[in-house]
Coordinates of C-alpha atoms in Angstrom, one line a residue:
X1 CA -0.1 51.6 -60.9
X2 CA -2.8 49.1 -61.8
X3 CA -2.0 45.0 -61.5
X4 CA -1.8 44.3 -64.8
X5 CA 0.8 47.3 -65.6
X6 CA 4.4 46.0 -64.8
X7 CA 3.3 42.7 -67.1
X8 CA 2.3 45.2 -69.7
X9 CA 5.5 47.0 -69.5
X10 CA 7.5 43.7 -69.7
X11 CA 6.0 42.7 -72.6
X12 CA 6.6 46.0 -74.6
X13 CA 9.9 45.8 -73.7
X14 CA 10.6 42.4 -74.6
X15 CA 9.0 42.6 -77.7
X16 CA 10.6 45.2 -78.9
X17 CA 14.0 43.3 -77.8
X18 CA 12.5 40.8 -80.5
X19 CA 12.2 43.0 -83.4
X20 CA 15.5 44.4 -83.1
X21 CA 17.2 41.0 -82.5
X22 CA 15.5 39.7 -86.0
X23 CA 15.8 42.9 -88.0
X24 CA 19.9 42.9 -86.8
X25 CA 20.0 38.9 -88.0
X26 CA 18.3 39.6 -91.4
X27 CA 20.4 43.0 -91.8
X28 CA 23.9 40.9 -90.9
X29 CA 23.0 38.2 -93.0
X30 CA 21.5 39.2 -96.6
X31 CA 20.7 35.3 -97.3
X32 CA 18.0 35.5 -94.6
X33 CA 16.4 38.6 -95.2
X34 CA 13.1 36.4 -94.6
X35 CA 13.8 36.5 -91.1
X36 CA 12.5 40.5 -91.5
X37 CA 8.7 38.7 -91.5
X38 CA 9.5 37.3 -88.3
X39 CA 10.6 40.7 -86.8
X40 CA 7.2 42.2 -88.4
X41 CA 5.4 39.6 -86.7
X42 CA 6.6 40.6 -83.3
X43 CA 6.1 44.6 -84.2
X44 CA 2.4 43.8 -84.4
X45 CA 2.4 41.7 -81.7
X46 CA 4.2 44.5 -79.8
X47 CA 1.3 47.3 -80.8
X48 CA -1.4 45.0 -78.6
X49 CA 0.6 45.5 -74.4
X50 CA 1.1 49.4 -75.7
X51 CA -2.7 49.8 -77.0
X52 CA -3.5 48.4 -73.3
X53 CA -1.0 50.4 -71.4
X54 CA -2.2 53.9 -72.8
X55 CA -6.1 52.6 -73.1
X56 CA -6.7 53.7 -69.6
X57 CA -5.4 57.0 -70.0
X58 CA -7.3 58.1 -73.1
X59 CA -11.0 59.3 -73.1
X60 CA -11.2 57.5 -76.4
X61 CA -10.7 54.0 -75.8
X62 CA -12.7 52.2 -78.9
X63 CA -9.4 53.0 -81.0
X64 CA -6.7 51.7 -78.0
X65 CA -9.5 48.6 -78.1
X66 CA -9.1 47.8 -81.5
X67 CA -5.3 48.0 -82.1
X68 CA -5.3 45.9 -79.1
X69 CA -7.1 43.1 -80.6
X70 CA -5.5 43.6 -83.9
X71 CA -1.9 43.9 -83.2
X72 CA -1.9 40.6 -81.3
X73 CA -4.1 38.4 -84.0
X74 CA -2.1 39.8 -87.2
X75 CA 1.3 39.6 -84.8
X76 CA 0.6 35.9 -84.1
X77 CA -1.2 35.1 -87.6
X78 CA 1.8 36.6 -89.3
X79 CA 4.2 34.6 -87.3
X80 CA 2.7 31.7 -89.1
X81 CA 3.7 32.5 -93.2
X82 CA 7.3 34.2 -91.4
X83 CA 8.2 30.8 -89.8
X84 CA 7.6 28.8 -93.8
X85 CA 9.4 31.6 -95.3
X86 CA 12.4 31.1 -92.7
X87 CA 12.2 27.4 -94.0
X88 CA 12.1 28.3 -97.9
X89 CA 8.5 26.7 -98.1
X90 CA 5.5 28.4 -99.6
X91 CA 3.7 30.0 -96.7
X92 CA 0.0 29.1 -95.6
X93 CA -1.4 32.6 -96.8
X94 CA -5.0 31.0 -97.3
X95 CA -5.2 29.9 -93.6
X96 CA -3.7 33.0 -92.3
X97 CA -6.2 35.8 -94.7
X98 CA -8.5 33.4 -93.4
X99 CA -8.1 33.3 -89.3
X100 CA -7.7 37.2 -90.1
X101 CA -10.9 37.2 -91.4
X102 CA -12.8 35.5 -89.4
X103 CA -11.3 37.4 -86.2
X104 CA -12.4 40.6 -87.7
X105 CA -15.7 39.4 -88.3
X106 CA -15.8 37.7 -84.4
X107 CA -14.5 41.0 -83.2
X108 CA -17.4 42.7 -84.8
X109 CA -19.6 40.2 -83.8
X110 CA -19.3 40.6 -80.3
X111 CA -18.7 44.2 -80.0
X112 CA -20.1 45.9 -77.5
X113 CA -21.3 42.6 -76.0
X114 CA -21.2 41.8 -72.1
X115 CA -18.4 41.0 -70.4
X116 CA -17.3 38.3 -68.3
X117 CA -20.0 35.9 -70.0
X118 CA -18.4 32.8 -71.4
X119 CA -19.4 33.2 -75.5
X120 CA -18.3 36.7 -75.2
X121 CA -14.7 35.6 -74.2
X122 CA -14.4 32.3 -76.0
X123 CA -15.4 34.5 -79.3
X124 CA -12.3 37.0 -78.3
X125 CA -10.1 34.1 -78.1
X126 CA -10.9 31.4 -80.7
X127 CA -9.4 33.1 -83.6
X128 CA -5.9 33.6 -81.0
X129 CA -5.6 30.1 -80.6
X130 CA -6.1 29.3 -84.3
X131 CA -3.1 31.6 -85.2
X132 CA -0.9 29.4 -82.2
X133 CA -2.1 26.5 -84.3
X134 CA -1.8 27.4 -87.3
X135 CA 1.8 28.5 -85.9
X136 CA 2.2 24.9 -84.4
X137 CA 1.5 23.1 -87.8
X138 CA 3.4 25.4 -89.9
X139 CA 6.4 24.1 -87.7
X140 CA 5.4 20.6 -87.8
X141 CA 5.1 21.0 -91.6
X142 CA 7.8 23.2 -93.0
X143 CA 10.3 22.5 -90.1
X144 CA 13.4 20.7 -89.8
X145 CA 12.8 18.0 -87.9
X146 CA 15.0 19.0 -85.4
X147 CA 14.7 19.1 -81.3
X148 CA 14.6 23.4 -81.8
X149 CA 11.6 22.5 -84.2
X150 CA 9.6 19.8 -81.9
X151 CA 10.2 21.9 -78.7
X152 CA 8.6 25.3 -80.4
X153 CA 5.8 23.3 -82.2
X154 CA 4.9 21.7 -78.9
X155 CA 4.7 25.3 -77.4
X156 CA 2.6 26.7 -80.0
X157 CA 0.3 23.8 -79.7
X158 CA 0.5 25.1 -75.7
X159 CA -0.2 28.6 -76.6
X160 CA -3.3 27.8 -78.4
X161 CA -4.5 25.8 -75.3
X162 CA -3.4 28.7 -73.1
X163 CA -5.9 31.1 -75.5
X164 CA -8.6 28.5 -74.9
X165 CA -8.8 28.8 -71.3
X166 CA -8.8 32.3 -70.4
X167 CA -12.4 32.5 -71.4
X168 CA -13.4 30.3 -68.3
X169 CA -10.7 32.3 -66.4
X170 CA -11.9 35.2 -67.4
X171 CA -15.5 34.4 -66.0
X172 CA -14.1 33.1 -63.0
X173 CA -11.8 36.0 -62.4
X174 CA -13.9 38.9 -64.1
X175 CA -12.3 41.0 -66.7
X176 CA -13.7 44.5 -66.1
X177 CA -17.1 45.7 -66.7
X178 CA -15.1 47.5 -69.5
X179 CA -12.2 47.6 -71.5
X180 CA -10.6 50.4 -69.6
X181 CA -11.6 48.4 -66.2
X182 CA -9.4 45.6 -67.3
X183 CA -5.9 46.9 -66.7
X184 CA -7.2 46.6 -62.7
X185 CA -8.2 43.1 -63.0
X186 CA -6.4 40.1 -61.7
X187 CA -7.5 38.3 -64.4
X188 CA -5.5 40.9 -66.3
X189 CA -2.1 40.2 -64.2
X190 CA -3.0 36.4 -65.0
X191 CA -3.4 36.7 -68.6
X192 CA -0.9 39.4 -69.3
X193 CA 1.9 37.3 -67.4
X194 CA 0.9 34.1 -68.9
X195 CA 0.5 35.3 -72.5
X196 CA 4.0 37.0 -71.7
X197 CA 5.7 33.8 -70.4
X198 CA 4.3 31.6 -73.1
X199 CA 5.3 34.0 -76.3
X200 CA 8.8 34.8 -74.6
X201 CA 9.5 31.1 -74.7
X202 CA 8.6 30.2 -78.2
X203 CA 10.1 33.9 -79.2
X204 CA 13.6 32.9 -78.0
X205 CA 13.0 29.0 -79.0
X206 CA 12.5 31.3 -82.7
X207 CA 15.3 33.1 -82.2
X208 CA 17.7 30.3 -81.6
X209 CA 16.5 28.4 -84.5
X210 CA 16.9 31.0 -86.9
X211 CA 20.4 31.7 -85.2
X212 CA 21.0 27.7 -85.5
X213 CA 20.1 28.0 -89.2
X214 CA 22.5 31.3 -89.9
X215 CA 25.5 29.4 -88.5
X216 CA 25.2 26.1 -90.7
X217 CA 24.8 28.1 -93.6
X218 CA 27.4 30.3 -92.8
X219 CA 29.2 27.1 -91.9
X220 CA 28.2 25.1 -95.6
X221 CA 29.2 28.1 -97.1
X222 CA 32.4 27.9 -95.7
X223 CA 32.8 24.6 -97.3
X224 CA 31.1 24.8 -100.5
X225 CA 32.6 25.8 -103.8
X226 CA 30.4 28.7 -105.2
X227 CA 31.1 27.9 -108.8
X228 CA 29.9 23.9 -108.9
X229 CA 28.4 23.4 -105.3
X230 CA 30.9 21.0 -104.6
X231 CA 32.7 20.8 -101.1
X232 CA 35.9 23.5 -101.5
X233 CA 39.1 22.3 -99.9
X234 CA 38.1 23.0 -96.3
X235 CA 35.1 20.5 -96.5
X236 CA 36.9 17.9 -98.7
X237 CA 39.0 18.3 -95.3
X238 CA 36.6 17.8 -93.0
X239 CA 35.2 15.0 -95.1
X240 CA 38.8 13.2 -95.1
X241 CA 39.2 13.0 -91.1
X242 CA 35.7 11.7 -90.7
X243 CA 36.3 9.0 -93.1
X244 CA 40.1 8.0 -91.7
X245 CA 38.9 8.1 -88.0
X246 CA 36.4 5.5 -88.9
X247 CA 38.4 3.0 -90.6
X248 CA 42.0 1.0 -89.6
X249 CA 44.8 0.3 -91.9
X250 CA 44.0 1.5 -95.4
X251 CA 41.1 3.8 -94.8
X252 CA 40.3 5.4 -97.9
X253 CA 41.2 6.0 -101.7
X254 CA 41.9 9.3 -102.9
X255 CA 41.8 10.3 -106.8
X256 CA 42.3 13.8 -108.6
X257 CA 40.6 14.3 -111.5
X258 CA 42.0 17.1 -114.2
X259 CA 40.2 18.3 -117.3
X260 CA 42.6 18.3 -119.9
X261 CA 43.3 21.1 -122.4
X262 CA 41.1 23.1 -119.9
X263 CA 43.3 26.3 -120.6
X264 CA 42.9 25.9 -124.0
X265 CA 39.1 25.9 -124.1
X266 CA 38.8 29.1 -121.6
X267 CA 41.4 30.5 -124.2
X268 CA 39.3 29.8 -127.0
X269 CA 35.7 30.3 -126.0
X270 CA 36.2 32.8 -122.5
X271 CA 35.9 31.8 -119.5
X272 CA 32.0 31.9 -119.4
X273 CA 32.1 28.7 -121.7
X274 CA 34.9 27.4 -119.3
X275 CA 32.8 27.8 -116.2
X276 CA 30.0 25.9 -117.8
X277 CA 32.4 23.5 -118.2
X278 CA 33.4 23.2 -114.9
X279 CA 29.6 23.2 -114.0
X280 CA 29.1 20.4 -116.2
X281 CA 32.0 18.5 -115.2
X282 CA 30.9 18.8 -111.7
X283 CA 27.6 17.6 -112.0
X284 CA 28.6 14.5 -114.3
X285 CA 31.0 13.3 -111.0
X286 CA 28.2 14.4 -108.6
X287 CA 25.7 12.4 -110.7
X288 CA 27.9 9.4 -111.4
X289 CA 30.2 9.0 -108.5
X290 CA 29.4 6.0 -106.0
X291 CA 27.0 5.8 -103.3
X292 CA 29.5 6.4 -100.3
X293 CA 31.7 8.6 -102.1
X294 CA 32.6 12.1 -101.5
X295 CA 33.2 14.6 -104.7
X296 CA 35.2 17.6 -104.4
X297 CA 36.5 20.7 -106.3
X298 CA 39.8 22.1 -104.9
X299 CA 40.5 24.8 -107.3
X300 CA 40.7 25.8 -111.3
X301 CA 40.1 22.2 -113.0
X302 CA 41.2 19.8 -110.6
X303 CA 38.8 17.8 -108.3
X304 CA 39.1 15.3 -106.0
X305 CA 37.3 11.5 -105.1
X306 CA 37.1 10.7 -102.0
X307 CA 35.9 7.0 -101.2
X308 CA 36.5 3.8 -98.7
X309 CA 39.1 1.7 -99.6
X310 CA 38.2 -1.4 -100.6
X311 CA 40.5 -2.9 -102.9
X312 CA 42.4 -1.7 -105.9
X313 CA 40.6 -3.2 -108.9
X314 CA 37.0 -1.8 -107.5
X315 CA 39.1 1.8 -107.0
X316 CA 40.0 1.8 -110.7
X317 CA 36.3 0.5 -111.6
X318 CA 35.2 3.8 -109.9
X319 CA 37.9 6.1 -111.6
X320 CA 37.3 4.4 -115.0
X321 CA 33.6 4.7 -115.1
X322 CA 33.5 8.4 -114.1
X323 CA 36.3 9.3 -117.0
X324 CA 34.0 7.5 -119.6
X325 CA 30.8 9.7 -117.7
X326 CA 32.8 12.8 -118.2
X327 CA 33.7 11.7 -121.9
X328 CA 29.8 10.9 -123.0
X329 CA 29.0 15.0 -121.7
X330 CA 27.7 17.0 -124.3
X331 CA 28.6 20.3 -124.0
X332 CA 28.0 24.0 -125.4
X333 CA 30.3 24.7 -128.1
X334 CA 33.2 22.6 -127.0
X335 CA 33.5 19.0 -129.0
X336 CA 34.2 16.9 -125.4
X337 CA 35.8 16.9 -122.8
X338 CA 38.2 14.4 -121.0
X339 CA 40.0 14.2 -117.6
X340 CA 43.0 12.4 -116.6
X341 CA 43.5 10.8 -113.3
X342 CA 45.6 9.6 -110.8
X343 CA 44.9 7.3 -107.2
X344 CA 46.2 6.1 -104.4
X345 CA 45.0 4.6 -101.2
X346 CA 45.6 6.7 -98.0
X347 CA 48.2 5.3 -95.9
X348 CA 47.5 4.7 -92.0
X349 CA 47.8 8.0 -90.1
X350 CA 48.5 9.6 -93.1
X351 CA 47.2 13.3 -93.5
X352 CA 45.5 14.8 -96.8
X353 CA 48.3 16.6 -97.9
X354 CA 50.6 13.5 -98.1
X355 CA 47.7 11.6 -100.1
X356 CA 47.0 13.9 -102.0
X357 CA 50.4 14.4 -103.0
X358 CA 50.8 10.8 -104.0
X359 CA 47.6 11.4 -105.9
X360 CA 49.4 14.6 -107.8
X361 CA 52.2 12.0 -108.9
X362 CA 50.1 9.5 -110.3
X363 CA 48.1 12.5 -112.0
X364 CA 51.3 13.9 -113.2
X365 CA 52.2 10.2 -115.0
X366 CA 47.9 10.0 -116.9
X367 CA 49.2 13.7 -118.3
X368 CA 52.8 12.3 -119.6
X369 CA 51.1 9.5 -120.4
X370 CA 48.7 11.0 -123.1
X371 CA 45.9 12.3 -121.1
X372 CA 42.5 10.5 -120.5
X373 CA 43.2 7.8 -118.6
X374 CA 43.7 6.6 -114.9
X375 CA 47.2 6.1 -113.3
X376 CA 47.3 4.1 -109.9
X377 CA 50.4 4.6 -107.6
X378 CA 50.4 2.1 -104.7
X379 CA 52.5 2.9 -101.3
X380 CA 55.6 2.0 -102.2
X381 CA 55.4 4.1 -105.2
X382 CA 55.5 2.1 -108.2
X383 CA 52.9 3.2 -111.2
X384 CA 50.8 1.3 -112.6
X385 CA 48.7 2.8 -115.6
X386 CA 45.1 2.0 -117.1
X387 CA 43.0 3.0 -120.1
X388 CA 39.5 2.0 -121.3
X389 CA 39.5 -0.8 -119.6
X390 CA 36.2 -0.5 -119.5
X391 CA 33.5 -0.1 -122.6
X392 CA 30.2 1.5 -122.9
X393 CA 27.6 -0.7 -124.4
X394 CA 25.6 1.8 -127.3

């Protein structure tokens, strides 16, 4: 068994580990079927320690030579475009045809050169550590920000340093008088185990990224209603005990907001028409609700503000001016469109359901009440009702 072999073998095995770990994310999750490139990367990558592994056993080795040098620069290049498409950006696919390119042209450059002399070996490696770069900036670039991002940038940038000095290793050392001499070199052992180390690191720092990614969209999802984008019940939940642990006494106001006569325009126009409604509806409280309020959708027509209390007059401005938003929409087929509302402020320790309960009262009163218009219910339960009070200056 030459040095360099057990290295070799590692890093077949734990490349091909790789592929299967991203092919099995992107086949689980269809949303990230992106994630494929990255596996694709590694399968190139993988084709460079198996080229190496079977060169010395073939009496042919100019082909084992070039998939060699091939596999690793379109693995690594290609890792590159697969990390801006995990991101949703537009990939770099000038810079990466390009370092392709110009590694071909390096390669043929400097084939059948000599050995062990510095140009020779710099020329091999220069267009390896400008794929780590280019790696490196994509991250910085397309990234998240995040630690996950920063830590696998940071080893990129290391890889491409790592590329850049195994020329003067290589001299030092001595990397065969020929390519199928190298496998018995400990420069070999050096620069298989070090390559291996490095691109097992930034593999799995990959890996968990994507993985991190997966589970918050899994997790939005989860909390998202599919129809308007809005948070669903669950999240409106979540959203509720963040904003009552912050805050003493009266913590928060709570409204829900009803389209009136909605079952009367999906009756008359379909429910296409009445979920372009919806849409519409959604994106006028989105667009118009205040800064450090929360809008939600918790099922058919009904949704739900969620804001800090403040006091009840500023409560009421807030309801007022997003029933007067929802009456300026103009809309596909259906004249306008008008929501009633009722609010409350959430009691101390209260829970959602209880708030939102008072909340259903007071909505229950702007419906007997003749629609389109706001209904407050205090704690002690006493209504207290409110229309245009408000006007929209033409």
């Amino acid at each position: 068994m030459f040095a360099a072999t057990l290295p070799i073998l590692v890093n077949i095995f734990v490349a091909g580990m790789f592929v299967a770990s991203f092919l099995t994310i992107a086949q689980l999750n269809p949303g990230f079927a992106n994630i494929r490139w990255i596996a694709l990367s590694y399968a190139f990558g993988l084709l460079t320690p198996l080229a190496e592994l079977l060169l010395p056993l073939s009496p042919w080795p100019a082909p084992f030579m070039i998939v060699s040098y091939g596999g690793m620069l379109i693995g690594l290049v290609l890792m590159a475009p697969a990390l801006s498409l995990l991101y949703s950006r537009q990939p770099y696919w000038g810079w990466a045809f390009g370092i392709i390119a110009s590694g071909i042209a390096l390669r043929v450059l400097i084939w059948g050169g000599q050995r062990n002399e510095f140009w020779y070996e710099l020329l091999y490696q220069l267009p390896y550590a400008a794929a780590a770069f280019l790696c490196a900036a994509t991250i910085l670039r397309h990234g998240r920000k995040t630690g996950l991002d920063t830590a696998a940038a940071s080893l990129f940038a290391v890889i491409g340093v790592h590329f850049l000095l195994k020329p003067p290793a290589a001299v030092y050392f001595g990397s065969g008088a020929s390519a199928l001499d190298y496998s018995k070199t400990t420069y070999a052992l050096i620069s298989q185990a070090s390559s291996g180390v490095l691109l097992i690191g930034a593999g799995l720092l990959v890996l968990v990224n994507a993985l991190q990614m997966v589970v918050l969209r899994d997790r939005n999802d989860a909390m998202s209603d599919p129809l308007t984008g809005l948070l669903n019940r669950r999240g409106l939940h979540a959203a509720f005990q963040k904003l009552t642990a912050q805050r003493s006494g009266l913590s928060a106001t709570i409204a829900i907001l009803d389209i009136d006569h909605f079952k009367a325009i999906n009756d008359a126009f379909g429910h296409a028409i009445g979920d372009e409604v919806l849409r519409s509806v959604a994106e006028c409280l989105e667009g118009n609700r205040p800064a450090n309020a929360t809008i939600a959708r918790i099922g058919g027509e009904e949704f739900v503000l969620l804001t800090p209390w403040q006091e009840e007059s500023l409560a009421r401005l807030a309801c007022e001016s997003l029933r007067m938003a929802v009456r300026q929409l103009s809309l596909r087929k259906v004249d306008s469109v008008a929501v009633s509302i009722g609010f409350t402020p959430v009691a101390p320790g209260e829970d959602l359901s209880q708030a939102l309960a008072r909340a259903d009262r007071a909505l229950y009163a702007a419906k007997a009440g003749g629609r389109d218009r706001c209904v407050f219910e205090p704690l002690d339960g006493s209504l207290q009702s409110g229309r245009a009070t408000l006007r929209l200056v033409q």
